[in-house]
Each structure stands twice: as structure tokens, then as C-alpha cells.
Coordinates of C-alpha atoms and ligand atoms in Angstrom, one line a residue:
M221 CA 70.0 60.9 -11.8
I222 CA 71.3 57.3 -11.3
L223 CA 69.1 54.2 -11.6
V224 CA 70.2 51.0 -10.0
T225 CA 68.3 47.8 -11.1
G226 CA 68.4 44.7 -9.0
A227 CA 68.7 47.0 -6.1
S228 CA 66.8 44.6 -3.8
G229 CA 69.4 41.8 -4.4
N230 CA 72.7 41.1 -2.7
L231 CA 75.0 43.1 -5.1
G232 CA 72.5 45.9 -5.8
T233 CA 72.0 46.5 -2.0
I234 CA 75.8 46.9 -1.6
V235 CA 76.0 49.3 -4.6
V236 CA 73.2 51.5 -3.3
E237 CA 74.8 51.6 0.2
N238 CA 78.1 52.7 -1.3
L239 CA 76.6 55.2 -3.6
L240 CA 74.8 56.8 -0.6
K241 CA 78.3 57.5 0.9
Q242 CA 79.2 59.6 -2.1
I243 CA 75.9 61.0 -3.6
P244 CA 72.7 62.5 -2.1
A245 CA 69.8 60.1 -1.9
E246 CA 67.8 62.4 -4.1
R247 CA 70.1 61.6 -7.1
I248 CA 69.7 57.8 -6.7
S249 CA 66.7 55.8 -7.9
V250 CA 66.1 52.1 -8.1
L251 CA 64.0 49.6 -10.1
V252 CA 62.5 46.8 -8.0
R253 CA 59.8 44.2 -8.7
N254 CA 58.2 44.1 -5.3
P255 CA 56.2 47.1 -3.8
L256 CA 57.2 46.1 -0.3
K257 CA 60.9 46.4 -1.2
A258 CA 60.2 49.7 -3.0
A259 CA 58.9 51.1 0.3
L260 CA 62.2 50.4 2.0
F261 CA 64.0 52.6 -0.5
E262 CA 61.3 55.4 -0.5
N263 CA 61.7 55.6 3.3
R264 CA 65.3 56.6 2.7
N265 CA 64.4 59.3 0.1
I266 CA 65.5 57.0 -2.8
K267 CA 63.0 57.1 -5.7
A268 CA 61.8 53.5 -6.2
H269 CA 60.1 52.4 -9.5
I270 CA 58.3 49.2 -9.8
G271 CA 59.3 47.3 -12.9
D272 CA 60.6 44.2 -14.5
Y273 CA 63.2 43.6 -17.2
S274 CA 60.6 41.6 -19.1
D275 CA 58.3 44.6 -19.2
K276 CA 60.1 47.2 -21.4
A277 CA 57.5 49.9 -20.8
S278 CA 58.0 49.7 -17.1
V279 CA 61.7 50.2 -17.6
I280 CA 61.3 53.1 -20.0
K281 CA 59.1 54.8 -17.4
A282 CA 61.6 54.3 -14.7
L283 CA 64.4 55.7 -16.9
Q284 CA 62.9 59.2 -17.5
G285 CA 65.5 61.7 -16.6
V286 CA 68.1 59.1 -15.8
E287 CA 71.7 59.8 -16.9
K288 CA 73.4 56.7 -15.6
L289 CA 71.9 53.2 -15.5
L290 CA 73.3 50.2 -13.7
L291 CA 71.9 47.0 -15.2
I292 CA 72.5 44.1 -12.8
S293 CA 72.4 40.9 -14.7
S294 CA 69.4 38.6 -14.4
M295 CA 69.8 34.8 -14.0
G296 CA 66.6 33.5 -15.4
A297 CA 66.2 31.4 -18.5
D298 CA 65.2 34.6 -20.4
A299 CA 68.1 36.6 -19.1
L300 CA 69.4 37.6 -22.5
Q301 CA 66.1 38.9 -23.8
E302 CA 65.5 40.7 -20.5
H303 CA 68.9 42.5 -20.8
I304 CA 68.1 43.4 -24.4
N305 CA 64.8 44.9 -23.2
V306 CA 66.6 47.1 -20.7
I307 CA 69.3 48.2 -23.1
D308 CA 66.6 49.1 -25.8
A309 CA 64.7 51.0 -23.1
A310 CA 67.8 52.9 -22.1
V311 CA 68.4 54.0 -25.7
Q312 CA 64.8 55.0 -26.1
A313 CA 64.7 57.0 -22.8
G314 CA 67.9 58.9 -23.7
V315 CA 70.1 57.4 -21.0
S316 CA 73.7 58.6 -21.4
H317 CA 75.8 55.8 -19.8
I318 CA 75.0 52.2 -19.0
Y319 CA 76.9 50.1 -16.5
Y320 CA 76.5 46.3 -16.6
T321 CA 77.5 43.4 -14.4
S322 CA 78.8 40.6 -16.5
G323 CA 81.0 37.5 -15.7
A324 CA 84.8 37.2 -15.5
L325 CA 84.8 34.3 -18.0
N326 CA 87.8 32.6 -19.4
R327 CA 87.3 33.3 -23.1
N328 CA 89.7 30.5 -24.1
V329 CA 87.3 27.7 -23.0
K330 CA 86.3 25.8 -26.1
K331 CA 82.9 24.6 -24.9
S332 CA 81.1 26.4 -22.1
L333 CA 79.0 24.4 -19.7
L334 CA 77.4 27.6 -18.4
G335 CA 74.7 27.2 -21.1
P336 CA 72.5 30.2 -21.8
L337 CA 74.1 32.2 -19.0
A338 CA 77.5 32.4 -20.7
D339 CA 75.7 33.5 -23.9
S340 CA 73.6 36.0 -21.9
Y341 CA 76.8 37.6 -20.5
M342 CA 78.7 37.7 -23.7
T343 CA 75.9 38.6 -26.1
T344 CA 74.7 41.3 -23.7
E345 CA 78.2 42.9 -23.7
D346 CA 78.2 42.9 -27.5
Y347 CA 74.7 44.4 -27.6
I348 CA 75.6 47.2 -25.2
I349 CA 78.8 48.0 -27.2
A350 CA 76.7 48.1 -30.4
S351 CA 74.0 50.3 -28.8
G352 CA 75.8 53.5 -29.1
L353 CA 75.4 54.2 -25.3
K354 CA 78.5 55.1 -23.3
Y355 CA 79.2 51.9 -21.4
T356 CA 81.2 50.4 -18.5
I357 CA 81.1 46.6 -18.2
F358 CA 82.1 44.9 -14.9
Q359 CA 83.2 41.3 -15.5
N360 CA 82.7 39.9 -12.0
G361 CA 84.5 36.9 -10.7
L362 CA 82.7 34.3 -8.5
Y363 CA 81.5 35.6 -5.1
L364 CA 83.7 34.4 -2.2
E365 CA 80.5 34.5 -0.2
T366 CA 79.2 31.5 -2.1
I367 CA 82.0 29.2 -1.0
P368 CA 80.4 28.2 2.4
F369 CA 77.3 27.1 0.5
F370 CA 79.5 24.7 -1.6
I371 CA 81.8 23.3 1.1
G372 CA 79.5 23.4 4.1
E373 CA 79.9 25.1 7.5
E374 CA 81.5 21.9 9.0
V375 CA 84.3 21.8 6.5
L376 CA 87.0 21.7 9.1
E377 CA 85.6 18.4 10.5
K378 CA 84.2 16.8 7.3
G379 CA 86.5 18.1 4.5
I380 CA 85.5 19.3 1.1
Y381 CA 83.3 17.1 -1.1
F382 CA 82.8 19.0 -4.4
P383 CA 83.1 17.8 -8.0
A384 CA 85.3 20.7 -9.3
G385 CA 88.4 18.5 -10.0
D386 CA 91.5 20.6 -10.4
G387 CA 89.6 23.5 -11.9
K388 CA 90.6 26.9 -10.7
A389 CA 88.4 30.0 -10.4
S390 CA 88.9 33.6 -9.4
F391 CA 86.8 34.7 -6.5
A392 CA 86.3 38.1 -4.8
K393 CA 84.0 39.5 -2.1
R394 CA 80.7 40.6 -3.4
E395 CA 81.0 43.5 -0.9
E396 CA 84.1 44.7 -2.6
M397 CA 82.8 44.3 -6.1
G398 CA 79.7 46.4 -5.1
E399 CA 82.0 49.0 -3.6
A400 CA 84.1 49.2 -6.7
I401 CA 81.0 49.5 -9.0
A402 CA 79.6 52.3 -6.9
N403 CA 83.0 54.1 -7.0
V404 CA 83.0 54.0 -10.8
I405 CA 79.4 55.2 -11.1
A406 CA 79.9 58.0 -8.6
E407 CA 82.9 59.3 -10.6
Q408 CA 82.9 60.9 -14.0
G409 CA 84.6 59.0 -16.9
H410 CA 85.1 55.3 -17.2
E411 CA 83.5 55.6 -20.6
N412 CA 83.6 52.6 -22.9
K413 CA 85.7 50.5 -20.5
I414 CA 85.5 46.8 -19.6
Y415 CA 86.8 46.1 -16.1
V416 CA 87.6 42.7 -14.7
T417 CA 86.3 42.8 -11.1
T418 CA 87.7 39.9 -9.2
A419 CA 90.6 38.9 -7.0
V420 CA 93.6 37.2 -8.5
P421 CA 95.2 34.7 -8.7
S422 CA 92.6 32.0 -9.2
H423 CA 92.5 28.9 -7.0
S424 CA 91.3 25.4 -7.0
F425 CA 89.2 23.6 -4.3
G426 CA 92.3 21.5 -3.6
E427 CA 94.1 24.8 -2.7
I428 CA 91.1 25.8 -0.6
S429 CA 91.5 22.6 1.4
Q430 CA 95.3 23.2 1.8
M431 CA 94.6 26.8 3.0
L432 CA 92.0 25.6 5.5
S433 CA 94.5 22.9 6.7
E434 CA 97.2 25.5 7.3
L435 CA 94.8 27.9 9.0
S436 CA 93.3 25.3 11.3
G437 CA 96.2 23.0 11.9
R438 CA 93.9 20.1 10.9
K439 CA 94.0 17.9 7.8
V440 CA 91.1 19.2 5.7
T441 CA 90.6 16.8 2.8
Y442 CA 89.3 17.4 -0.7
E443 CA 87.4 14.8 -2.6
S444 CA 86.1 15.5 -6.1
P445 CA 83.4 12.8 -6.7
E446 CA 81.8 11.9 -10.1
P447 CA 78.9 14.3 -10.8
E448 CA 76.3 11.5 -10.6
E449 CA 77.6 10.4 -7.2
F450 CA 77.6 14.0 -6.0
E451 CA 74.0 14.5 -7.2
N452 CA 72.8 11.3 -5.4
Q453 CA 74.6 12.4 -2.2
L454 CA 73.0 15.8 -2.2
K455 CA 69.6 14.2 -2.8
E456 CA 70.2 12.0 0.2
F457 CA 71.0 15.1 2.3
G458 CA 67.6 16.4 1.3
L459 CA 68.7 19.4 -0.7
Q460 CA 66.2 21.2 -2.9
N461 CA 66.5 20.5 -6.6
E462 CA 67.4 24.1 -7.4
D463 CA 70.3 24.0 -4.9
I464 CA 71.5 20.7 -6.3
Y465 CA 71.4 22.1 -9.8
Y466 CA 73.2 25.3 -8.8
S467 CA 76.0 23.3 -7.0
Q468 CA 76.4 20.9 -9.9
I469 CA 76.7 23.7 -12.5
L470 CA 79.1 25.7 -10.5
A471 CA 81.3 22.7 -9.9
A472 CA 81.2 21.8 -13.6
I473 CA 82.1 25.2 -14.8
I474 CA 84.9 25.5 -12.3
K475 CA 86.3 22.1 -13.4
N476 CA 86.0 23.4 -17.0
Q477 CA 88.2 26.4 -16.0
E478 CA 85.5 28.8 -17.1
Y479 CA 86.3 31.3 -14.3
N480 CA 90.0 30.7 -14.4
I481 CA 91.4 34.1 -15.2
N482 CA 94.4 35.9 -13.7
V483 CA 93.9 39.6 -14.5
S484 CA 91.9 42.1 -12.6
D485 CA 91.1 45.8 -12.2
L486 CA 89.5 45.4 -8.8
E487 CA 92.5 46.7 -6.8
N488 CA 92.6 49.9 -8.9
L489 CA 88.9 50.5 -8.7
L490 CA 88.9 49.9 -4.9
G491 CA 92.0 51.8 -4.2
R492 CA 93.3 49.0 -2.1
K493 CA 94.1 45.3 -2.4
P494 CA 90.9 43.2 -2.4
T495 CA 90.5 40.5 0.3
D496 CA 92.2 37.4 -0.8
L497 CA 90.9 33.9 -0.6
K498 CA 92.9 32.8 2.4
A499 CA 91.9 35.9 4.4
Y500 CA 88.3 35.3 3.5
L501 CA 88.6 31.6 4.7
K502 CA 90.2 32.7 7.9
E503 CA 87.5 35.3 8.7
T504 CA 84.7 32.9 7.7
F505 CA 85.8 29.6 9.2
L506 CA 88.2 30.6 11.9
P507 CA 87.0 33.9 13.2
Ligands
NAP1406 N1 79.5 36.2 -9.6 C1 78.8 35.3 -9.0 O1 79.3 34.5 -8.2 C2 77.3 35.3 -9.1 C3 76.6 34.4 -8.4 C4 75.2 34.4 -8.5 C5 74.6 35.3 -9.4 N2 75.4 36.1 -10.1 C6 74.8 37.1 -11.1 O2 75.0 38.4 -10.5 C7 73.7 39.0 -10.4 C8 73.6 39.8 -9.1 O3 74.0 39.0 -8.0 P1 73.2 39.0 -6.6 O4 73.9 38.2 -5.7 O5 72.9 40.5 -6.3 O6 71.9 38.3 -7.1 P2 70.4 38.4 -6.3 O7 70.6 38.6 -4.9 O8 69.7 37.2 -6.8 O9 69.8 39.7 -7.0 C9 69.3 39.7 -8.3 C10 68.5 41.0 -8.4 O10 68.0 41.2 -9.7 C11 66.6 41.4 -9.7 N3 66.0 40.8 -10.9 C12 66.2 39.6 -11.4 N4 65.4 39.4 -12.5 C13 64.8 40.6 -12.7 C14 63.8 41.1 -13.6 N5 63.4 40.2 -14.6 N6 63.4 42.3 -13.5 C15 63.8 43.1 -12.5 N7 64.7 42.8 -11.6 C16 65.2 41.5 -11.6 C17 66.1 40.7 -8.4 O11 64.9 41.3 -8.0 P3 64.0 40.6 -6.9 O12 64.5 41.1 -5.6 O13 62.6 41.0 -7.2 O14 64.1 39.1 -7.1 C18 67.3 41.1 -7.5 O15 67.1 42.4 -7.0 C19 72.7 37.8 -10.4 O16 71.4 38.3 -10.8 C20 73.4 36.9 -11.4 O17 73.1 37.3 -12.7 C21 76.7 36.2 -10.0

């Protein structure tokens, strides 16, 4: 039996859909927080457990008879402790193999601006490795699907206004990361491996503006304002505080080269070349 956590989220949904192409629904189970979401899985013959990473007992209960567990990372302030709960629960319940979605972080960065999230990724990886469970870790790059959120749908007319400087990051389609993760879980093997799941090379937002200019035949500008000016501008636009925070932190970590890595296993795991940034921009902004 396989258990997918975070199955109601963007990535988890894609993993489950891809698992269903390779494995009978009766061998797939999920952990979700919301009973309404659980019913959607149960309707498709997928066993749905209600539970929360912060409630270890609920996770242990869900893990009875589970051989393979996919832990999709949490994003909350307590992410690290939540991950530790799930890993401890897996050991206690006798899970054989844990799969975990981490971040494709540039380990050469001296001082991370990602705050507790960087620590939660790296410390969770170490904790899994020390747990004695068989493991496969996926170091995911940034989702291409988040780019429209940062540069806006009217980017061809208005240009890019984003304080990422000359920082580069590796991006890949969440769809393709989820597909690769499902392929690995469905197969035997992949024990004690760390895979970098992103598309390479990495690119800057200046390069994104150049690609959009080439694709559209227009001059798409890129301006990287000071962070305070950016924050004030987003406030003027009426964005929610949470969205402002998310945009600022993403820009800052990209500027700090925290996702600037140029190695990847995604092509091997997918069995084809992943969608590159330019192709994604074309299908998204110039369909
Ligand atoms: N690489 C990137 O660019 C990028 C961007 C954003 C996030 N991430 C990371 O990647 C993860 C997956 O991405 P995503 O797009 O699928 O995110 P998402 O759509 O927000 O999904 C997160 C999933 O985790 C579940 N979850 C969160 N905290 C939980 C807890 N304490 N107990 C049980 N379930 C919990 C959520 O359940 P509910 O449905 O109940 O909320 C949801 O199903 C994120 O959680 C985050 O750590 C990566």
C-alpha cells in the first residue's frame, strides 16, 4: 500500500493522478485534513485517512499496512516539527520506504534568506537519512506555474517589475515533477537516492523578459526595484499581506541565488526532456 500525504494540494493531486495510471486505486491511500476532500478520493476507491502532520497519532493510524509513504513538505512555521512527526510515525508504523519532496537549493549560498523553510528542507533530509528507513528525496526546483503570479498576466504590455536582480533560479513544471515522483514510487528500487527534480539551466528574470520579447516581437522590459518600493507598490495595488510576503521572499531568495543550480535528474526520471522555460512562456503567454 502507498500513502500520499498532501494529496489535496497541487503537487499531491498530480502524483495521485499519475499513480492511478500505473497502480490499482485499491493500493493507493491518501492523508488529508478535510473530510470533504477525503470524500473525493473515497469516491474513486482510494482509501482516504483524515490526519494532520502535527497530530502524530493520526498519521500512525493512517500508516497501518503502508509500505511506501510520500511526505509532501509542509510550508507552515512549524514545518520542520511536522515533518519530524511524520517520519517518527513512519518508523513506528513499520513503513519500509519514505519519499520526500524537498527543495533544489544551492548549497553554496552563505546566508539563506529562506529562513525556517531552508532549515526545514535540509534538516528534514538529514532526519530521514538518519531514520533508518529506505528513502528517496526529491529536491524540487521552483514551479514554473508560479511565474505568472510574479510577473502578472499583462506582462507583454507592462513588462516585468520584480526585485530579483540578476539572480537565477531553476524552474520546472509542477505537472512534470509530480509525474516523475509517481514514476519513482510506482517502480521498485530508487532506494537511498536524492534526485534533483528541476529543469536546467537556471534563468534570471532578465532572461525571462528577453525570451518574452523574442516570442512576442515586442520589447518586454525588466525592472528590479528596491524591496521597499516593491512592497509599497504591491500595497497600492491592494494585494493581500500574505501574497506580498510570498512575492518578496521569492524575489529575495532568487536574487540571493538560492535556487540557482544547474544539475537535474528530471529528464531521466520522466524519460523525456522536461518543458523548458521558453516553451512554458510561449504556451502560457502566447498560446
Ligand atoms: N517548488 C516550489 O516552487 C514550491 C512552491 C510552493 C510550495 N512548495 C512546497 O511544496 C509543497 C507542495 O506544493 P503544492 O503546490 O502541492 O502546495 P499546496 O497546493 O499548498 O499543497 C500542500 C498540501 O499539503 C497539505 N498539508 C499542509 N500542511 C499539512 C499538515 N500539517 N498536515 C497535513 N497536510 C498538510 C495541504 O493540505 P490542505 O489541502 O488541507 O491544505 C495540501 O494538500 C508545499 O507544501 C511547499 O512545501 C514548493
